[in-house]
Short mmCIF file of C-alpha atoms in Angstrom, two decimals:
data_model
loop_
_atom_site.label_atom_id
_atom_site.label_comp_id
_atom_site.label_asym_id
_atom_site.label_seq_id
_atom_site.Cartn_x
_atom_site.Cartn_y
_atom_site.Cartn_z
CA UNK A 1 -6.47 -7.78 17.36
CA UNK A 2 -4.76 -11.02 18.27
CA UNK A 3 -1.10 -11.73 17.53
CA UNK A 4 0.54 -15.13 16.86
CA UNK A 5 4.25 -15.97 16.94
CA UNK A 6 6.53 -14.67 14.26
CA UNK A 7 9.99 -13.31 13.59
CA UNK A 8 12.10 -10.37 12.45
CA UNK A 9 15.31 -10.06 10.54
CA UNK A 10 18.63 -8.32 11.05
CA UNK A 11 17.56 -6.50 14.25
CA UNK A 12 21.13 -6.34 15.55
CA UNK A 13 19.95 -5.68 19.08
CA UNK A 14 17.61 -2.81 18.07
CA UNK A 15 14.26 -2.74 19.84
CA UNK A 16 12.51 -1.53 16.69
CA UNK A 17 13.27 -2.41 13.09
CA UNK A 18 13.95 0.18 10.40
CA UNK A 19 11.31 -1.34 8.09
CA UNK A 20 8.08 -3.24 8.47
CA UNK A 21 6.80 -5.12 5.42
CA UNK A 22 3.03 -5.51 5.81
CA UNK A 23 0.53 -7.61 3.90
CA UNK A 24 -3.29 -7.68 4.35
CA UNK A 25 -4.97 -11.00 3.86
CA UNK A 26 -8.61 -12.03 3.49
CA UNK A 27 -9.62 -15.64 2.56
CA UNK A 28 -7.51 -15.99 -0.61
CA UNK A 29 -4.71 -18.09 0.79
CA UNK A 30 -3.59 -19.03 -2.73
CA UNK A 31 -2.94 -15.34 -3.48
CA UNK A 32 -1.40 -14.54 -0.16
CA UNK A 33 1.03 -17.53 -0.16
CA UNK A 34 2.57 -16.45 -3.46
CA UNK A 35 2.81 -12.83 -2.32
CA UNK A 36 4.63 -13.78 0.89
CA UNK A 37 6.99 -16.13 -0.94
CA UNK A 38 7.97 -13.34 -3.33
CA UNK A 39 8.75 -11.14 -0.35
CA UNK A 40 10.74 -13.81 1.39
CA UNK A 41 13.03 -13.98 -1.63
CA UNK A 42 13.87 -10.30 -1.36
CA UNK A 43 17.19 -8.79 -0.54
CA UNK A 44 16.40 -6.40 2.34
CA UNK A 45 19.15 -3.89 3.23
CA UNK A 46 18.14 -3.00 6.77
CA UNK A 47 16.64 -4.37 9.96
CA UNK A 48 13.10 -5.44 9.31
CA UNK A 49 10.02 -7.29 10.39
CA UNK A 50 7.25 -8.96 8.25
CA UNK A 51 3.65 -8.60 9.33
CA UNK A 52 0.58 -10.41 7.95
CA UNK A 53 -2.77 -9.06 9.07
CA UNK A 54 -5.63 -11.57 8.65
CA UNK A 55 -8.73 -9.55 8.08
CA UNK A 56 -11.31 -11.83 9.61
CA UNK A 57 -10.84 -14.72 7.19
CA UNK A 58 -13.51 -17.51 7.23
CA UNK A 59 -10.57 -20.03 6.94
CA UNK A 60 -8.76 -18.85 10.09
CA UNK A 61 -7.71 -22.48 10.76
CA UNK A 62 -5.35 -22.27 7.86
CA UNK A 63 -3.13 -19.83 9.75
CA UNK A 64 -1.48 -22.54 11.85
CA UNK A 65 -0.58 -24.37 8.65
CA UNK A 66 0.67 -21.11 7.26
CA UNK A 67 2.95 -20.59 10.19
CA UNK A 68 4.90 -23.74 9.39
CA UNK A 69 5.72 -22.43 5.92
CA UNK A 70 6.10 -18.74 6.76
CA UNK A 71 7.50 -18.82 10.33
CA UNK A 72 9.35 -15.57 9.83
CA UNK A 73 6.08 -13.63 9.67
CA UNK A 74 4.22 -12.09 12.52
CA UNK A 75 0.49 -12.80 12.10
CA UNK A 76 -2.24 -10.58 13.58
CA UNK A 77 -5.90 -11.66 13.38
CA UNK A 78 -9.23 -9.79 13.75
CA UNK A 79 -12.38 -11.70 14.18
CA UNK A 80 -14.48 -9.80 11.66
CA UNK A 81 -13.59 -8.49 8.24
CA UNK A 82 -12.95 -4.71 8.46
CA UNK A 83 -12.78 -4.09 4.74
CA UNK A 84 -9.49 -3.29 2.94
CA UNK A 85 -9.45 0.36 3.94
CA UNK A 86 -9.62 -0.27 7.68
CA UNK A 87 -7.49 -3.38 7.10
CA UNK A 88 -4.61 -1.24 5.76
CA UNK A 89 -4.90 0.93 8.85
CA UNK A 90 -4.62 -2.21 10.93
CA UNK A 91 -1.37 -3.09 9.11
CA UNK A 92 0.10 0.27 10.18
CA UNK A 93 -1.13 -0.08 13.74
CA UNK A 94 0.67 -3.42 13.91
CA UNK A 95 3.89 -2.12 12.45
CA UNK A 96 6.87 -1.21 14.60
CA UNK A 97 9.24 -0.08 11.82
CA UNK A 98 10.27 3.51 11.11
CA UNK A 99 9.25 2.92 7.54
CA UNK A 100 6.35 0.69 6.33
CA UNK A 101 6.11 -1.08 3.00
CA UNK A 102 2.54 -2.15 2.30
CA UNK A 103 2.12 -4.88 -0.30
CA UNK A 104 -1.37 -5.97 -1.40
CA UNK A 105 -1.71 -9.76 -1.49
CA UNK A 106 -2.36 -9.66 -5.26
CA UNK A 107 1.12 -8.06 -5.76
CA UNK A 108 4.19 -10.13 -6.53
CA UNK A 109 7.76 -8.79 -5.96
CA UNK A 110 9.46 -10.97 -8.49
CA UNK A 111 12.20 -8.40 -8.84
CA UNK A 112 14.43 -9.58 -5.91
CA UNK A 113 15.92 -6.10 -5.44
CA UNK A 114 12.49 -4.30 -5.32
CA UNK A 115 12.62 -3.58 -1.58
CA UNK A 116 16.28 -2.73 -1.62
CA UNK A 117 15.74 -0.24 -4.45
CA UNK A 118 12.72 1.46 -2.79
CA UNK A 119 14.39 1.68 0.63
CA UNK A 120 17.69 2.94 -0.72
CA UNK A 121 15.94 5.54 -2.85
CA UNK A 122 14.02 6.82 0.16
CA UNK A 123 17.03 6.89 2.53
CA UNK A 124 19.97 7.80 0.38
CA UNK A 125 18.43 10.01 -2.31
CA UNK A 126 15.16 11.69 -1.34
CA UNK A 127 15.67 12.14 2.37
CA UNK A 128 19.22 13.53 1.81
CA UNK A 129 17.82 15.98 -0.70
CA UNK A 130 15.56 17.20 2.11
CA UNK A 131 12.27 16.46 0.35
CA UNK A 132 9.22 16.04 2.50
CA UNK A 133 8.75 12.51 1.39
CA UNK A 134 5.21 11.12 1.32
CA UNK A 135 4.71 7.76 -0.40
CA UNK A 136 7.04 6.05 -2.76
CA UNK A 137 5.84 3.45 -5.21
CA UNK A 138 7.66 1.02 -7.49
CA UNK A 139 6.86 0.73 -11.19
CA UNK A 140 3.70 -1.48 -11.20
CA UNK A 141 3.19 -3.75 -14.20
CA UNK A 142 0.69 -6.45 -15.14
CA UNK A 143 1.53 -10.14 -15.51
CA UNK A 144 1.84 -9.62 -19.25
CA UNK A 145 4.44 -6.93 -18.53
CA UNK A 146 2.35 -4.06 -19.73
CA UNK A 147 2.01 -0.99 -17.52
CA UNK A 148 -0.51 -1.14 -14.69
CA UNK A 149 0.17 2.35 -13.30
CA UNK A 150 2.83 4.94 -12.98
CA UNK A 151 1.11 6.88 -10.20
CA UNK A 152 -2.35 8.33 -10.46
CA UNK A 153 -3.95 11.72 -10.93
CA UNK A 154 -7.48 12.77 -9.82
CA UNK A 155 -9.21 13.36 -13.14
CA UNK A 156 -11.56 16.27 -13.99
CA UNK A 157 -14.45 16.29 -13.37
CA UNK A 158 -13.73 13.92 -10.47
CA UNK A 159 -15.03 10.80 -12.06
CA UNK A 160 -12.10 8.67 -11.03
CA UNK A 161 -8.40 8.44 -11.45
CA UNK A 162 -6.10 7.49 -14.22
CA UNK A 163 -2.46 6.86 -15.11
CA UNK A 164 -0.06 9.73 -14.57
CA UNK A 165 3.29 9.83 -16.35
CA UNK A 166 6.11 11.40 -14.35
CA UNK A 167 6.39 15.17 -14.60
CA UNK A 168 10.09 15.78 -13.67
CA UNK A 169 13.43 14.10 -13.49
CA UNK A 170 12.79 13.09 -9.86
CA UNK A 171 9.54 11.36 -10.85
CA UNK A 172 7.12 13.18 -8.59
CA UNK A 173 3.48 11.97 -8.88
CA UNK A 174 0.20 13.09 -7.37
CA UNK A 175 -1.38 9.89 -6.01
CA UNK A 176 0.04 6.50 -5.08
CA UNK A 177 -2.53 3.65 -5.57
CA UNK A 178 -2.88 1.44 -2.50
CA UNK A 179 -1.34 -1.62 -4.12
CA UNK A 180 2.36 -1.27 -3.13
CA UNK A 181 3.97 1.74 -1.38
CA UNK A 182 6.62 2.77 1.08
CA UNK A 183 6.01 5.50 3.66
CA UNK A 184 7.36 6.66 7.03
CA UNK A 185 5.10 5.49 9.83
CA UNK A 186 5.40 8.94 11.48
CA UNK A 187 3.98 10.47 8.28
CA UNK A 188 1.14 7.96 8.24
CA UNK A 189 0.37 8.71 11.90
CA UNK A 190 0.51 12.45 11.31
CA UNK A 191 -2.27 12.20 8.64
CA UNK A 192 -4.26 9.65 10.65
CA UNK A 193 -4.10 6.90 8.02
CA UNK A 194 -6.82 6.23 5.50
CA UNK A 195 -10.25 7.86 5.95
CA UNK A 196 -12.61 5.13 7.12
CA UNK A 197 -15.59 7.25 6.04
CA UNK A 198 -14.89 5.72 2.61
CA UNK A 199 -16.31 2.29 1.92
CA UNK A 200 -14.43 0.42 -0.88
CA UNK A 201 -12.40 2.84 -2.96
CA UNK A 202 -10.72 6.26 -3.42
CA UNK A 203 -8.83 5.93 -0.11
CA UNK A 204 -5.57 6.41 -2.01
CA UNK A 205 -6.98 9.51 -3.77
CA UNK A 206 -8.02 11.09 -0.48
CA UNK A 207 -4.71 10.17 1.20
CA UNK A 208 -2.69 11.60 -1.74
CA UNK A 209 -4.62 14.86 -1.63
CA UNK A 210 -4.06 15.15 2.14
CA UNK A 211 -0.35 14.43 1.72
CA UNK A 212 0.02 17.21 -0.80
CA UNK A 213 -2.04 19.60 1.33
CA UNK A 214 0.40 18.85 4.18
CA UNK A 215 3.42 19.71 2.01
CA UNK A 216 4.55 16.16 1.21
CA UNK A 217 5.54 14.87 -2.19
CA UNK A 218 4.89 11.40 -3.58
CA UNK A 219 7.43 9.64 -5.87
CA UNK A 220 7.73 6.86 -8.34
CA UNK A 221 10.96 4.83 -8.52
CA UNK A 222 11.12 2.99 -11.82
CA UNK A 223 14.23 0.99 -10.80
CA UNK A 224 11.95 -1.08 -8.44
CA UNK A 225 9.27 -3.26 -10.11
CA UNK A 226 6.15 -5.00 -8.76
CA UNK A 227 3.62 -7.15 -10.56
CA UNK A 228 -0.05 -6.49 -9.85
CA UNK A 229 -2.61 -9.23 -10.67
CA UNK A 230 -5.39 -6.63 -10.55
CA UNK A 231 -7.94 -6.50 -7.72
CA UNK A 232 -7.97 -10.27 -7.43
CA UNK A 233 -9.22 -10.13 -3.89
CA UNK A 234 -11.81 -7.31 -4.38
CA UNK A 235 -13.52 -9.14 -7.14
CA UNK A 236 -14.73 -11.72 -4.63
CA UNK A 237 -16.26 -9.09 -2.36
CA UNK A 238 -19.95 -8.18 -3.07
CA UNK A 239 -19.44 -4.76 -1.52
CA UNK A 240 -17.00 -3.79 -4.26
CA UNK A 241 -19.57 -2.48 -6.81
CA UNK A 242 -20.24 0.56 -8.90
CA UNK A 243 -22.66 2.14 -6.42
CA UNK A 244 -20.08 2.11 -3.66
CA UNK A 245 -17.53 3.43 -6.15
CA UNK A 246 -19.72 6.47 -6.87
CA UNK A 247 -20.63 7.11 -3.24
CA UNK A 248 -16.89 7.25 -2.40
CA UNK A 249 -16.27 9.60 -5.38
CA UNK A 250 -18.94 11.99 -4.15
CA UNK A 251 -17.52 11.74 -0.55
CA UNK A 252 -14.12 12.91 -1.92
CA UNK A 253 -15.60 15.83 -3.83
CA UNK A 254 -17.61 17.00 -0.83
CA UNK A 255 -14.53 16.65 1.41
CA UNK A 256 -11.93 18.44 -0.72
CA UNK A 257 -13.74 20.98 -2.87
CA UNK A 258 -15.79 24.14 -2.28
CA UNK A 259 -17.66 26.65 -4.27
CA UNK A 260 -17.66 26.44 -8.11
CA UNK A 261 -15.05 23.68 -8.17
CA UNK A 262 -17.23 21.49 -6.06
CA UNK A 263 -20.33 22.23 -8.08
CA UNK A 264 -18.56 21.60 -11.38
CA UNK A 265 -17.20 18.23 -10.23
#
């Protein structure tokens, strides 16, 4: 993976930032540009770095032009598209921060306090209450302001996953969709990141199950808000189809279930 010049913010002499904000990009510069601009407008309460991973874009020449407008971003490039599952793993491999906020390039952080709210919730509320914190997600809405998702649950009989409403005052949820989430890098490393045996989907389901099996809890924080355009990048990838979706679903069932539960699903 090749790295270009970039910058960090508020390091105050520290060798590593407290937070890495990571975005995965593939071909859709129009999407990515608006995503990065919304992040650049954020109020960030800690030392940070901003990382863009270019996942083998065919328009790699545009990166140099990008650097002129987004010079505070570190840009990493791979020669060949790795898919969005391996691509997210690359984002974490590139990150130096203690915490990593992953933002899909079809997500907009129009709420200027989104990152501040997520980070403060993780540091000053959850961690101090001694939770084993897994992933934390903001409230994710659609451009028309309707709900996109409030966390996910792995539905019986294992067909897919659907919206989950919070089940307690501290808003614990089962599965965090891989659109926008905050997690400790050490936790990510402990679990080994996303399972690259999957092809196009269900990586978030698998990761959520593994987090819970390891004793971690996932959380929703409704005071932070993100806008999701809705798989705007994936719709342009031929590999994102129903057959691949079902293969990944069966993979999850075989991996996590045994006996009657596996047969029933």
